[in-house]
Coordinates of C-alpha atoms in Angstrom, one line a residue:
I964 CA -150.2 -94.1 63.9
V965 CA -150.7 -92.9 60.2
V966 CA -153.7 -90.6 61.1
Q967 CA -151.8 -89.3 64.2
L968 CA -148.6 -88.9 62.3
G969 CA -150.6 -86.6 59.6
Q970 CA -151.9 -84.9 62.1
M971 CA -149.0 -84.0 63.9
L972 CA -147.4 -83.3 60.7
K973 CA -150.0 -80.6 60.1
K974 CA -149.3 -78.9 63.2
M975 CA -145.6 -78.4 62.5
P976 CA -144.4 -74.9 62.1
F977 CA -143.1 -75.3 58.5
D978 CA -144.5 -77.0 55.3
C979 CA -144.5 -80.4 55.3
D980 CA -143.2 -82.0 52.0
P981 CA -146.0 -83.0 49.7
E982 CA -144.6 -86.3 48.9
W983 CA -144.8 -87.4 52.6
Q984 CA -148.5 -86.1 52.7
K985 CA -149.1 -88.1 49.8
C986 CA -147.4 -91.2 50.9
L987 CA -149.3 -90.9 54.3
S988 CA -152.8 -90.6 52.5
E989 CA -152.1 -93.7 50.3
I990 CA -151.0 -95.7 53.2
E991 CA -154.3 -94.9 55.1
Q992 CA -156.3 -95.7 52.0
Q993 CA -154.7 -99.1 51.9
F994 CA -155.5 -99.6 55.5
Q995 CA -159.2 -98.7 54.7
T996 CA -159.5 -101.0 51.5
R997 CA -157.0 -103.7 51.7
K998 CA -157.8 -107.2 52.8
F999 CA -155.8 -109.8 54.6
R1000 CA -154.8 -112.0 51.7
M1001 CA -154.3 -116.2 52.5
A1002 CA -153.0 -118.1 49.8
V1003 CA -152.8 -121.8 49.6
V1004 CA -149.7 -122.7 47.9
G1005 CA -147.7 -126.2 46.8
E1006 CA -147.1 -128.3 44.3
F1007 CA -149.7 -129.9 41.9
N1008 CA -151.7 -132.6 43.3
R1009 CA -151.6 -131.5 46.8
G1010 CA -155.3 -131.2 47.6
K1011 CA -155.0 -127.4 47.7
S1012 CA -158.5 -126.9 46.2
S1013 CA -160.0 -129.5 48.4
F1014 CA -158.6 -128.5 51.7
I1015 CA -160.2 -125.0 50.5
N1016 CA -163.8 -126.7 49.9
V1017 CA -163.2 -128.3 53.8
L1018 CA -162.8 -124.8 55.2
L1019 CA -166.0 -123.5 52.9
G1020 CA -167.9 -126.4 54.5
K1021 CA -169.1 -127.1 50.6
K1022 CA -167.6 -128.0 47.3
I1023 CA -167.1 -124.7 45.6
L1024 CA -163.8 -124.9 43.9
P1025 CA -163.4 -128.1 41.3
E1026 CA -161.0 -130.8 42.6
D1027 CA -159.7 -133.5 40.6
I1028 CA -156.8 -136.4 41.0
R1029 CA -155.1 -134.6 38.1
A1030 CA -153.7 -131.1 38.1
A1031 CA -156.9 -129.1 37.9
T1032 CA -156.4 -125.6 38.8
A1033 CA -155.2 -123.4 36.1
T1034 CA -156.2 -119.8 37.3
I1035 CA -155.9 -118.0 40.6
N1036 CA -159.1 -118.7 42.2
R1037 CA -160.0 -116.0 45.0
I1038 CA -162.9 -116.4 47.4
T1039 CA -164.2 -113.4 49.1
Y1040 CA -167.1 -112.6 51.4
G1041 CA -170.6 -111.9 50.0
E1042 CA -174.2 -112.5 51.2
T1043 CA -175.0 -114.5 48.1
P1044 CA -172.9 -116.9 46.3
K1045 CA -171.8 -115.9 43.0
A1046 CA -168.7 -115.8 40.9
Y1047 CA -167.1 -113.7 37.9
L1048 CA -164.0 -113.7 35.9
I1049 CA -161.7 -110.8 35.8
M1050 CA -160.1 -111.1 32.4
K1051 CA -156.0 -110.4 31.4
D1052 CA -157.4 -107.9 29.1
A1053 CA -158.3 -104.8 30.8
Q1054 CA -160.6 -103.6 27.8
K1055 CA -163.0 -106.9 28.5
K1056 CA -165.4 -106.7 31.5
S1057 CA -165.7 -108.7 34.1
Q1058 CA -168.0 -111.8 33.3
E1059 CA -170.4 -113.3 35.8
I1060 CA -170.9 -117.2 35.9
P1061 CA -172.6 -119.6 37.8
V1062 CA -170.8 -121.0 40.3
E1063 CA -171.5 -124.7 39.6
E1064 CA -169.9 -123.9 36.3
L1065 CA -166.5 -122.7 37.7
A1066 CA -164.7 -125.9 36.5
S1067 CA -165.3 -124.8 32.7
Y1068 CA -163.3 -122.1 32.9
V1069 CA -160.6 -122.4 35.7
T1070 CA -159.2 -125.9 34.9
K1071 CA -156.8 -127.5 32.5
L1072 CA -159.1 -130.7 32.4
T1073 CA -160.7 -130.1 28.8
K1074 CA -159.0 -128.3 26.3
E1075 CA -162.2 -125.7 26.1
S1076 CA -161.6 -125.0 29.7
E1077 CA -157.7 -124.5 29.4
K1078 CA -158.1 -122.1 26.6
A1079 CA -160.7 -120.3 28.5
A1080 CA -158.8 -120.0 31.9
S1081 CA -155.8 -118.7 29.6
A1082 CA -157.3 -115.4 29.3
I1083 CA -158.7 -115.2 32.7
R1084 CA -156.3 -113.2 35.3
E1085 CA -158.5 -114.3 38.5
A1086 CA -161.8 -115.9 39.4
V1087 CA -163.8 -114.4 42.4
V1088 CA -166.1 -116.2 44.1
E1089 CA -168.3 -114.7 46.6
Y1090 CA -169.3 -116.6 49.2
P1091 CA -171.1 -116.4 52.5
T1092 CA -168.3 -117.9 54.7
M1093 CA -167.4 -116.7 58.2
L1094 CA -163.4 -117.1 57.3
C1095 CA -163.5 -114.3 55.1
Y1096 CA -166.5 -112.1 56.9
N1097 CA -163.7 -109.6 58.4
D1098 CA -161.8 -108.3 55.1
V1099 CA -160.3 -112.0 54.4
D1100 CA -159.6 -113.3 50.9
L1101 CA -158.7 -117.2 50.7
I1102 CA -157.0 -118.0 47.4
D1103 CA -156.6 -121.0 45.5
T1104 CA -153.3 -121.1 43.2
P1105 CA -152.1 -123.4 40.6
G1106 CA -149.9 -126.2 41.6
M1107 CA -146.0 -125.5 41.5
N1108 CA -143.9 -128.1 39.5
D1109 CA -146.7 -128.8 37.1
E1110 CA -145.7 -126.3 34.2
E1111 CA -143.6 -123.3 34.2
N1112 CA -146.2 -120.9 32.9
M1113 CA -148.4 -122.0 36.0
N1114 CA -145.4 -121.7 38.4
A1115 CA -145.3 -118.0 37.0
V1116 CA -149.0 -117.7 38.0
T1117 CA -148.5 -118.7 41.4
V1118 CA -144.9 -116.6 41.9
N1119 CA -146.4 -113.5 40.9
Q1120 CA -148.9 -113.6 43.4
L1121 CA -146.4 -113.5 46.1
E1122 CA -146.2 -109.7 46.6
D1123 CA -150.0 -109.5 47.6
I1124 CA -149.8 -112.7 50.2
D1125 CA -149.8 -112.1 53.6
L1126 CA -150.4 -115.5 54.9
A1127 CA -149.2 -118.8 52.8
V1128 CA -150.6 -122.0 53.5
V1129 CA -148.2 -124.9 52.0
A1130 CA -150.3 -128.0 51.1
I1131 CA -148.1 -131.0 51.6
N1132 CA -149.3 -134.5 50.7
A1133 CA -148.8 -137.2 53.4
Q1134 CA -148.0 -139.6 50.9
Y1135 CA -145.3 -137.7 49.4
P1136 CA -144.1 -135.7 52.1
Y1137 CA -141.8 -132.7 51.4
S1138 CA -139.7 -132.7 48.1
E1139 CA -136.6 -130.5 47.1
T1140 CA -139.2 -128.6 44.9
E1141 CA -141.7 -128.0 48.0
N1142 CA -138.3 -126.9 49.9
H1143 CA -137.2 -124.4 47.3
F1144 CA -140.6 -122.8 47.1
V1145 CA -140.7 -122.5 51.0
V1146 CA -137.1 -120.7 51.0
K1147 CA -138.7 -118.6 48.5
L1148 CA -141.5 -117.5 50.6
L1149 CA -139.3 -116.8 53.4
E1150 CA -137.3 -114.3 51.0
N1151 CA -140.4 -112.5 50.1
N1152 CA -140.8 -109.2 52.4
H1153 CA -144.4 -109.2 52.0
I1154 CA -144.7 -112.6 53.6
C1155 CA -144.5 -112.9 57.4
Q1156 CA -146.4 -116.1 58.4
I1157 CA -146.4 -119.8 56.7
I1158 CA -148.8 -122.7 57.8
F1159 CA -148.3 -126.2 56.6
V1160 CA -151.1 -128.1 55.9
I1161 CA -150.7 -131.7 55.8
T1162 CA -153.2 -133.4 53.2
H1163 CA -154.5 -137.0 52.7
F1164 CA -153.5 -137.4 56.5
D1165 CA -156.3 -140.0 56.5
M1166 CA -154.5 -142.3 54.4
I1167 CA -151.6 -142.8 56.9
R1168 CA -151.9 -145.5 59.6
D1169 CA -153.2 -144.0 63.1
R1170 CA -149.5 -145.7 64.5
E1171 CA -147.8 -143.9 61.7
K1172 CA -149.3 -140.1 61.9
Q1173 CA -147.3 -139.0 65.1
K1174 CA -144.1 -140.5 63.5
L1175 CA -145.0 -138.8 60.2
M1176 CA -145.5 -135.1 62.3
N1177 CA -142.3 -135.6 63.6
F1178 CA -140.4 -136.3 60.4
L1179 CA -142.1 -133.5 58.6
R1180 CA -141.3 -130.7 61.7
S1181 CA -137.6 -131.8 61.3
R1182 CA -137.1 -131.9 57.8
I1183 CA -139.0 -128.6 56.8
S1184 CA -137.0 -126.7 59.5
D1185 CA -133.7 -128.6 58.8
N1186 CA -133.9 -128.4 54.9
V1187 CA -135.1 -124.8 54.4
L1188 CA -131.8 -123.9 57.1
K1189 CA -129.3 -125.9 55.0
V1190 CA -130.3 -123.7 51.8
L1191 CA -130.3 -120.4 53.8
K1192 CA -126.8 -121.1 55.2
N1193 CA -125.7 -122.0 51.8
K1194 CA -127.0 -118.7 50.4
Y1195 CA -126.6 -116.0 53.1
S1196 CA -124.2 -114.8 55.7
P1197 CA -124.8 -115.8 59.2
D1198 CA -125.7 -112.5 60.4
D1199 CA -128.3 -111.9 57.4
I1200 CA -131.8 -110.8 58.8
I1201 CA -133.5 -113.7 57.0
F1202 CA -132.3 -115.9 59.8
H1203 CA -134.4 -113.8 62.4
K1204 CA -137.5 -114.6 60.3
Y1205 CA -136.5 -118.1 59.8
H1206 CA -136.4 -118.8 63.6
F1207 CA -139.5 -116.6 64.1
I1208 CA -141.7 -118.6 61.9

């Protein structure tokens, strides 16, 4: 559509506004270079990194029962596994590191790794996974409700996220903090898809699993709607988005 619109404007019997041409060119360039960004988000200790490792079929990201992730970790497609760090200081070059040493840079499990993580804008892992083959980036984020600076790191990513995967621990199902974060996702104009993943599901007795699923379906939809009704008028467009998702 963008290409056709550009061609139509060139055929018009009047000069097109240069700003229009520039805007169309920028949009076309974005389509050619932009990737679909799928981010796994949620509170700390919800199994986000473990879930991504399951998707990858190998333990690539560091896992720990403590809140571990301290940086944005982006998985992108690459023929050969490798990792590199992009620094917050734009003057510093990206630093390639062995994939197996990722935990030494992107976690806060030790004072040394926490200090290293504070200087990193994002860690990028190239990995030959079919999940990312068709221009998809898979993003691991720091746990919410852990520390304010970690919350800020995650929230700042929202503008660039296409799909949010919200991890919920089956043993601590859907807190008020998680609910307010889901509302924040809905309020973001860029995010049009939200998926909920229940982690630690194997810790629930088989006879309780369906009951938990039904409980979460109603709790998530009811609690989000309750917050939206308190914040917005009944005819606000956000309710269309809520019902669609």
